[in-house]
PDB file of C-alpha atoms in Angstrom:
ATOM      1  CA  UNK D 354       1.191 -26.991   1.620  1.00 65.00           C
ATOM      2  CA  UNK D 355      -1.309 -24.575   3.122  1.00 80.00           C
ATOM      3  CA  UNK D 356      -0.582 -20.901   2.681  1.00 92.00           C
ATOM      4  CA  UNK D 357      -0.980 -18.072   5.136  1.00 95.00           C
ATOM      5  CA  UNK D 358      -4.517 -18.091   6.516  1.00 96.00           C
ATOM      6  CA  UNK D 359      -6.299 -14.954   7.654  1.00 97.00           C
ATOM      7  CA  UNK D 360      -9.728 -14.342   9.096  1.00 97.00           C
ATOM      8  CA  UNK D 361     -12.101 -12.729   8.788  1.00 97.00           C
ATOM      9  CA  UNK D 362     -11.790 -11.803   5.119  1.00 95.00           C
ATOM     10  CA  UNK D 363     -14.062  -8.804   5.495  1.00 96.00           C
ATOM     11  CA  UNK D 364     -15.143  -6.753   8.487  1.00 97.00           C
ATOM     12  CA  UNK D 365     -17.444  -3.756   8.696  1.00 98.00           C
ATOM     13  CA  UNK D 366     -17.694  -1.919  11.994  1.00 97.00           C
ATOM     14  CA  UNK D 367     -18.722   1.462  13.303  1.00 97.00           C
ATOM     15  CA  UNK D 368     -16.094   3.857  14.554  1.00 96.00           C
ATOM     16  CA  UNK D 369     -15.059   3.506  18.176  1.00 96.00           C
ATOM     17  CA  UNK D 370     -15.782  -0.227  18.091  1.00 97.00           C
ATOM     18  CA  UNK D 371     -13.009  -2.797  18.675  1.00 97.00           C
ATOM     19  CA  UNK D 372     -11.915  -5.253  15.997  1.00 98.00           C
ATOM     20  CA  UNK D 373      -9.478  -8.163  15.832  1.00 98.00           C
ATOM     21  CA  UNK D 374      -7.777  -9.968  12.969  1.00 97.00           C
ATOM     22  CA  UNK D 375      -6.277 -13.431  13.090  1.00 97.00           C
ATOM     23  CA  UNK D 376      -3.374 -14.919  11.136  1.00 97.00           C
ATOM     24  CA  UNK D 377      -1.988 -18.443  10.892  1.00 97.00           C
ATOM     25  CA  UNK D 378       1.396 -18.470   9.097  1.00 96.00           C
ATOM     26  CA  UNK D 379       2.888 -21.224   6.985  1.00 94.00           C
ATOM     27  CA  UNK D 380       4.011 -24.107   9.143  1.00 93.00           C
ATOM     28  CA  UNK D 381       7.625 -23.738  10.184  1.00 90.00           C
ATOM     29  CA  UNK D 382       7.878 -20.033   9.368  1.00 91.00           C
ATOM     30  CA  UNK D 383       9.281 -18.277  12.406  1.00 90.00           C
ATOM     31  CA  UNK D 384       8.932 -14.740  11.067  1.00 92.00           C
ATOM     32  CA  UNK D 385       5.504 -13.137  10.863  1.00 94.00           C
ATOM     33  CA  UNK D 386       4.597  -9.687   9.548  1.00 94.00           C
ATOM     34  CA  UNK D 387       1.505  -7.523   9.701  1.00 97.00           C
ATOM     35  CA  UNK D 388       1.171  -4.935   6.928  1.00 96.00           C
ATOM     36  CA  UNK D 389      -1.509  -2.335   6.295  1.00 97.00           C
ATOM     37  CA  UNK D 390      -2.443  -1.460   2.730  1.00 96.00           C
ATOM     38  CA  UNK D 391      -4.462   1.690   2.150  1.00 95.00           C
ATOM     39  CA  UNK D 392      -6.421   2.078  -1.059  1.00 92.00           C
ATOM     40  CA  UNK D 393      -4.106   2.762  -3.981  1.00 91.00           C
ATOM     41  CA  UNK D 394      -0.973   2.314  -1.892  1.00 94.00           C
ATOM     42  CA  UNK D 395       1.567  -0.403  -1.332  1.00 94.00           C
ATOM     43  CA  UNK D 396       1.591  -2.365   1.930  1.00 95.00           C
ATOM     44  CA  UNK D 397       3.370  -0.758   4.897  1.00 95.00           C
ATOM     45  CA  UNK D 398       4.799  -2.718   7.785  1.00 94.00           C
ATOM     46  CA  UNK D 399       3.022  -2.467  11.137  1.00 96.00           C
ATOM     47  CA  UNK D 400       4.869  -5.093  13.165  1.00 95.00           C
ATOM     48  CA  UNK D 401       7.272  -7.988  12.715  1.00 94.00           C
ATOM     49  CA  UNK D 402       7.653 -11.019  14.955  1.00 93.00           C
ATOM     50  CA  UNK D 403      10.523 -13.424  15.363  1.00 91.00           C
ATOM     51  CA  UNK D 404       8.844 -16.394  17.027  1.00 91.00           C
ATOM     52  CA  UNK D 405       6.846 -14.797  19.833  1.00 91.00           C
ATOM     53  CA  UNK D 406       8.966 -11.661  20.116  1.00 91.00           C
ATOM     54  CA  UNK D 407       7.949  -8.401  18.450  1.00 92.00           C
ATOM     55  CA  UNK D 408      11.270  -7.197  17.025  1.00 88.00           C
ATOM     56  CA  UNK D 409      10.004  -4.218  15.011  1.00 88.00           C
ATOM     57  CA  UNK D 410       6.847  -2.414  16.056  1.00 90.00           C
ATOM     58  CA  UNK D 411       8.045   1.100  15.333  1.00 88.00           C
ATOM     59  CA  UNK D 412       5.216   1.749  12.859  1.00 90.00           C
ATOM     60  CA  UNK D 413       2.444   0.353  15.042  1.00 94.00           C
ATOM     61  CA  UNK D 414       0.138   3.094  16.437  1.00 92.00           C
ATOM     62  CA  UNK D 415       0.377   1.891  19.994  1.00 91.00           C
ATOM     63  CA  UNK D 416      -2.369   4.088  21.372  1.00 94.00           C
ATOM     64  CA  UNK D 417      -5.014   1.987  19.661  1.00 96.00           C
ATOM     65  CA  UNK D 418      -3.285  -0.985  18.031  1.00 97.00           C
ATOM     66  CA  UNK D 419      -1.975  -4.080  19.777  1.00 96.00           C
ATOM     67  CA  UNK D 420      -0.708  -7.425  18.573  1.00 97.00           C
ATOM     68  CA  UNK D 421       0.321 -10.713  20.039  1.00 95.00           C
ATOM     69  CA  UNK D 422       1.817 -13.956  18.866  1.00 95.00           C
ATOM     70  CA  UNK D 423       1.429 -16.439  21.648  1.00 84.00           C
ATOM     71  CA  UNK D 424       3.501 -19.620  21.336  1.00 86.00           C
ATOM     72  CA  UNK D 425       5.179 -18.177  18.261  1.00 84.00           C
ATOM     73  CA  UNK D 426       2.603 -19.460  15.767  1.00 92.00           C
ATOM     74  CA  UNK D 427      -0.773 -17.715  15.319  1.00 96.00           C
ATOM     75  CA  UNK D 428      -1.018 -13.974  15.673  1.00 97.00           C
ATOM     76  CA  UNK D 429      -3.803 -11.531  16.460  1.00 97.00           C
ATOM     77  CA  UNK D 430      -3.885  -7.833  15.579  1.00 98.00           C
ATOM     78  CA  UNK D 431      -6.362  -5.690  17.486  1.00 97.00           C
ATOM     79  CA  UNK D 432      -7.645  -2.147  17.063  1.00 97.00           C
ATOM     80  CA  UNK D 433      -9.465  -0.451  19.926  1.00 97.00           C
ATOM     81  CA  UNK D 434     -11.150   1.881  19.304  1.00 96.00           C
ATOM     82  CA  UNK D 435     -11.303   1.912  15.501  1.00 96.00           C
ATOM     83  CA  UNK D 436     -11.261   5.198  13.614  1.00 96.00           C
ATOM     84  CA  UNK D 437     -12.444   6.054  10.112  1.00 96.00           C
ATOM     85  CA  UNK D 438      -8.844   6.251   8.909  1.00 96.00           C
ATOM     86  CA  UNK D 439      -8.232   2.634   9.878  1.00 97.00           C
ATOM     87  CA  UNK D 440     -10.206   1.444   6.865  1.00 97.00           C
ATOM     88  CA  UNK D 441      -7.689  -0.580   4.878  1.00 97.00           C
ATOM     89  CA  UNK D 442      -6.607  -4.104   4.008  1.00 96.00           C
ATOM     90  CA  UNK D 443      -4.576  -5.766   6.745  1.00 97.00           C
ATOM     91  CA  UNK D 444      -2.150  -8.295   5.338  1.00 97.00           C
ATOM     92  CA  UNK D 445      -0.303 -10.982   7.206  1.00 96.00           C
ATOM     93  CA  UNK D 446       2.882 -12.502   5.774  1.00 94.00           C
ATOM     94  CA  UNK D 447       5.389 -15.086   6.912  1.00 93.00           C
ATOM     95  CA  UNK D 448       8.870 -16.110   5.920  1.00 90.00           C
ATOM     96  CA  UNK D 449      11.232 -18.880   6.988  1.00 86.00           C
ATOM     97  CA  UNK D 450      14.160 -16.552   7.673  1.00 76.00           C
ATOM     98  CA  UNK D 451      14.649 -13.615  10.046  1.00 71.00           C
ATOM     99  CA  UNK D 452      15.368 -11.128   7.293  1.00 68.00           C
ATOM    100  CA  UNK D 453      13.957 -10.160   3.926  1.00 61.00           C
ATOM    101  CA  UNK D 454      17.368 -10.367   2.318  1.00 60.00           C
ATOM    102  CA  UNK D 455      17.155 -13.665   0.565  1.00 59.00           C
ATOM    103  CA  UNK D 456      13.755 -15.123   1.196  1.00 68.00           C
ATOM    104  CA  UNK D 457      10.480 -14.055  -0.225  1.00 77.00           C
ATOM    105  CA  UNK D 458       7.589 -13.343   2.071  1.00 86.00           C
ATOM    106  CA  UNK D 459       4.387 -15.307   1.628  1.00 90.00           C
ATOM    107  CA  UNK D 460       1.240 -13.231   1.980  1.00 93.00           C
ATOM    108  CA  UNK D 461      -2.220 -14.145   3.124  1.00 95.00           C
ATOM    109  CA  UNK D 462      -5.372 -12.881   1.351  1.00 94.00           C
ATOM    110  CA  UNK D 463      -5.822 -10.052   3.831  1.00 95.00           C
ATOM    111  CA  UNK D 464      -8.702  -8.708   5.904  1.00 97.00           C
ATOM    112  CA  UNK D 465     -10.533  -5.786   4.377  1.00 96.00           C
ATOM    113  CA  UNK D 466     -11.683  -3.481   7.183  1.00 97.00           C
ATOM    114  CA  UNK D 467     -14.333  -0.823   6.638  1.00 97.00           C
ATOM    115  CA  UNK D 468     -14.980   1.613   9.468  1.00 97.00           C
ATOM    116  CA  UNK D 469     -18.255   3.560   9.186  1.00 97.00           C
TER     117      UNK D 469
ATOM    118  CA  UNK K 698      14.899   6.805   3.853  1.00 87.00           C
ATOM    119  CA  UNK K 699      14.248   4.369   1.033  1.00 91.00           C
ATOM    120  CA  UNK K 700      11.432   5.318  -1.325  1.00 94.00           C
ATOM    121  CA  UNK K 701      10.040   3.177  -4.127  1.00 97.00           C
ATOM    122  CA  UNK K 702       8.221   4.701  -7.086  1.00 97.00           C
ATOM    123  CA  UNK K 703       6.332   2.923  -9.824  1.00 97.00           C
ATOM    124  CA  UNK K 704       5.399   4.335 -13.200  1.00 94.00           C
ATOM    125  CA  UNK K 705       2.845   4.301 -14.711  1.00 93.00           C
ATOM    126  CA  UNK K 706       0.149   4.078 -12.033  1.00 95.00           C
ATOM    127  CA  UNK K 707      -2.207   2.428 -14.518  1.00 96.00           C
ATOM    128  CA  UNK K 708      -1.875   0.893 -17.943  1.00 95.00           C
ATOM    129  CA  UNK K 709      -4.415  -0.454 -20.438  1.00 96.00           C
ATOM    130  CA  UNK K 710      -3.310  -2.507 -23.429  1.00 96.00           C
ATOM    131  CA  UNK K 711      -4.896  -4.845 -25.961  1.00 97.00           C
ATOM    132  CA  UNK K 712      -4.139  -8.535 -25.752  1.00 97.00           C
ATOM    133  CA  UNK K 713      -0.872  -9.591 -27.343  1.00 97.00           C
ATOM    134  CA  UNK K 714       1.120  -6.448 -26.659  1.00 96.00           C
ATOM    135  CA  UNK K 715       4.518  -6.493 -25.015  1.00 97.00           C
ATOM    136  CA  UNK K 716       4.765  -4.048 -22.134  1.00 95.00           C
ATOM    137  CA  UNK K 717       7.177  -2.641 -19.576  1.00 96.00           C
ATOM    138  CA  UNK K 718       6.490  -1.642 -15.991  1.00 97.00           C
ATOM    139  CA  UNK K 719       8.967   0.609 -14.237  1.00 97.00           C
ATOM    140  CA  UNK K 720      10.194   0.754 -10.663  1.00 98.00           C
ATOM    141  CA  UNK K 721      12.737   3.144  -9.162  1.00 97.00           C
ATOM    142  CA  UNK K 722      14.271   3.296  -5.696  1.00 96.00           C
ATOM    143  CA  UNK K 723      16.231   6.051  -3.991  1.00 95.00           C
ATOM    144  CA  UNK K 724      18.823   4.035  -2.044  1.00 90.00           C
ATOM    145  CA  UNK K 725      20.862   1.765  -4.311  1.00 88.00           C
ATOM    146  CA  UNK K 726      22.252  -0.273  -1.389  1.00 89.00           C
ATOM    147  CA  UNK K 727      19.659  -3.011  -1.696  1.00 89.00           C
ATOM    148  CA  UNK K 728      20.032  -6.754  -1.180  1.00 87.00           C
ATOM    149  CA  UNK K 729      17.401  -7.683  -3.707  1.00 91.00           C
ATOM    150  CA  UNK K 730      14.246  -6.517  -5.438  1.00 94.00           C
ATOM    151  CA  UNK K 731      10.989  -8.375  -5.805  1.00 94.00           C
ATOM    152  CA  UNK K 732       8.051  -8.039  -8.128  1.00 96.00           C
ATOM    153  CA  UNK K 733       4.651  -9.067  -6.779  1.00 96.00           C
ATOM    154  CA  UNK K 734       1.264  -9.502  -8.341  1.00 97.00           C
ATOM    155  CA  UNK K 735      -1.957  -8.611  -6.512  1.00 96.00           C
ATOM    156  CA  UNK K 736      -5.371  -9.608  -7.804  1.00 93.00           C
ATOM    157  CA  UNK K 737      -8.457  -7.734  -6.519  1.00 86.00           C
ATOM    158  CA  UNK K 738      -9.399  -8.938  -3.056  1.00 79.00           C
ATOM    159  CA  UNK K 739      -6.380 -11.205  -2.892  1.00 83.00           C
ATOM    160  CA  UNK K 740      -3.016 -11.166  -1.212  1.00 87.00           C
ATOM    161  CA  UNK K 741       0.329 -10.679  -2.916  1.00 92.00           C
ATOM    162  CA  UNK K 742       2.051 -13.357  -4.952  1.00 92.00           C
ATOM    163  CA  UNK K 743       5.787 -13.142  -5.533  1.00 91.00           C
ATOM    164  CA  UNK K 744       6.627 -13.257  -9.242  1.00 95.00           C
ATOM    165  CA  UNK K 745      10.369 -12.696  -9.413  1.00 94.00           C
ATOM    166  CA  UNK K 746      13.165 -12.089  -6.915  1.00 92.00           C
ATOM    167  CA  UNK K 747      16.376 -10.514  -8.247  1.00 93.00           C
ATOM    168  CA  UNK K 748      19.428 -10.616  -6.003  1.00 90.00           C
ATOM    169  CA  UNK K 749      21.680  -7.548  -5.971  1.00 89.00           C
ATOM    170  CA  UNK K 750      24.389  -9.494  -7.824  1.00 90.00           C
ATOM    171  CA  UNK K 751      22.043 -10.388 -10.665  1.00 91.00           C
ATOM    172  CA  UNK K 752      21.028  -8.305 -13.656  1.00 92.00           C
ATOM    173  CA  UNK K 753      17.811 -10.080 -14.520  1.00 94.00           C
ATOM    174  CA  UNK K 754      15.464 -12.956 -13.810  1.00 95.00           C
ATOM    175  CA  UNK K 755      13.021 -14.694 -16.099  1.00 96.00           C
ATOM    176  CA  UNK K 756       9.894 -16.714 -15.478  1.00 95.00           C
ATOM    177  CA  UNK K 757       7.825 -17.692 -18.477  1.00 96.00           C
ATOM    178  CA  UNK K 758       6.646 -14.521 -20.216  1.00 97.00           C
ATOM    179  CA  UNK K 759       8.012 -12.325 -17.430  1.00 97.00           C
ATOM    180  CA  UNK K 760      11.478 -10.816 -17.364  1.00 97.00           C
ATOM    181  CA  UNK K 761      12.680  -8.500 -14.637  1.00 97.00           C
ATOM    182  CA  UNK K 762      15.879  -6.491 -14.842  1.00 97.00           C
ATOM    183  CA  UNK K 763      17.784  -4.659 -12.135  1.00 96.00           C
ATOM    184  CA  UNK K 764      20.198  -1.743 -12.459  1.00 95.00           C
ATOM    185  CA  UNK K 765      21.339  -0.939  -8.920  1.00 92.00           C
ATOM    186  CA  UNK K 766      23.569   1.955  -9.893  1.00 92.00           C
ATOM    187  CA  UNK K 767      20.715   3.866 -11.482  1.00 94.00           C
ATOM    188  CA  UNK K 768      18.158   2.707  -8.925  1.00 95.00           C
ATOM    189  CA  UNK K 769      15.844   1.134 -11.475  1.00 96.00           C
ATOM    190  CA  UNK K 770      14.096  -2.100 -12.269  1.00 97.00           C
ATOM    191  CA  UNK K 771      11.780  -3.036 -15.105  1.00 97.00           C
ATOM    192  CA  UNK K 772       9.268  -5.830 -15.452  1.00 97.00           C
ATOM    193  CA  UNK K 773       8.769  -6.894 -19.049  1.00 97.00           C
ATOM    194  CA  UNK K 774       5.633  -8.862 -19.916  1.00 97.00           C
ATOM    195  CA  UNK K 775       5.629 -10.499 -23.320  1.00 97.00           C
ATOM    196  CA  UNK K 776       2.496 -11.235 -25.340  1.00 97.00           C
ATOM    197  CA  UNK K 777       0.119  -9.950 -22.670  1.00 97.00           C
ATOM    198  CA  UNK K 778      -3.086 -11.851 -21.920  1.00 97.00           C
ATOM    199  CA  UNK K 779      -6.330 -10.839 -20.176  1.00 97.00           C
ATOM    200  CA  UNK K 780      -5.277 -13.079 -17.286  1.00 96.00           C
ATOM    201  CA  UNK K 781      -2.323 -10.754 -16.700  1.00 97.00           C
ATOM    202  CA  UNK K 782      -4.736  -8.043 -15.531  1.00 97.00           C
ATOM    203  CA  UNK K 783      -3.760  -7.231 -11.943  1.00 97.00           C
ATOM    204  CA  UNK K 784      -1.749  -4.764  -9.883  1.00 97.00           C
ATOM    205  CA  UNK K 785       2.007  -5.249 -10.009  1.00 98.00           C
ATOM    206  CA  UNK K 786       4.098  -4.078  -7.057  1.00 97.00           C
ATOM    207  CA  UNK K 787       7.822  -3.893  -6.662  1.00 97.00           C
ATOM    208  CA  UNK K 788       9.493  -4.031  -3.267  1.00 95.00           C
ATOM    209  CA  UNK K 789      12.950  -3.790  -1.739  1.00 94.00           C
ATOM    210  CA  UNK K 790      14.142  -4.687   1.773  1.00 90.00           C
ATOM    211  CA  UNK K 791      14.579  -1.856   4.248  1.00 87.00           C
ATOM    212  CA  UNK K 792      18.081  -0.951   5.364  1.00 84.00           C
ATOM    213  CA  UNK K 793      18.036  -3.516   8.177  1.00 81.00           C
ATOM    214  CA  UNK K 794      16.764  -6.191   5.817  1.00 80.00           C
ATOM    215  CA  UNK K 795      13.836  -6.886   8.136  1.00 81.00           C
ATOM    216  CA  UNK K 796      10.823  -5.788   6.112  1.00 86.00           C
ATOM    217  CA  UNK K 797       9.838  -4.838   2.594  1.00 91.00           C
ATOM    218  CA  UNK K 798       9.226  -1.334   1.281  1.00 94.00           C
ATOM    219  CA  UNK K 799       6.686  -1.312  -1.514  1.00 96.00           C
ATOM    220  CA  UNK K 800       5.847   1.004  -4.353  1.00 97.00           C
ATOM    221  CA  UNK K 801       2.232   1.993  -4.943  1.00 97.00           C
ATOM    222  CA  UNK K 802       1.915  -0.430  -7.829  1.00 97.00           C
ATOM    223  CA  UNK K 803       0.924  -0.355 -11.478  1.00 97.00           C
ATOM    224  CA  UNK K 804      -2.603  -1.513 -12.266  1.00 97.00           C
ATOM    225  CA  UNK K 805      -2.596  -3.358 -15.573  1.00 97.00           C
ATOM    226  CA  UNK K 806      -5.682  -4.048 -17.658  1.00 97.00           C
ATOM    227  CA  UNK K 807      -5.370  -6.283 -20.726  1.00 97.00           C
ATOM    228  CA  UNK K 808      -8.400  -6.327 -22.997  1.00 96.00           C
ATOM    229  CA  UNK K 809      -9.314  -9.192 -25.315  1.00 93.00           C
TER     230      UNK K 809
END
């Protein structure tokens, strides 16, 4: 069974440029998460989707970040414009259930973003 | 607000040693606790999931314990190997059970 797929794996951009990350969750997983992991820190949730609906985006900086999950499968996370502080690893995860209570989340390899 | 703390931040041991990684959380009303492993440049891999009703879980050389009342969990690694070198993160669900809250991790280095 294929795991969570993310692309690109690495991205280097200059500040003020736009950038987009793509995630394909495990087949059949209705719940999709985007986390951001700063250097030396644990991942922090940015947004969670149930099918195509964003049900928790309270931690998403909405002035520059946007996300979508059309058709409830693939998802794209966008930053426009990028700032130096956005340098981090962006992790996508999926799970078969709506909550984290009983099911583990399956993580992709992440996209490492460097903003110069 | 739930906070997760991991001690130590880094640990270096020679091959063959038994070791303990610690995780503490401020809100004991958790559904479960997970331990993850993260290799450099890779995503997270779930190692062990302990439900709130359980005291411990074992997988091979790994044993994780959970003491909800004291807000603590430990990950015990027996007979460490160089291949165990990685960052180990513990995580608990948020109050709504909709996302995970992670500690900063313990970076383990096992030398041969």
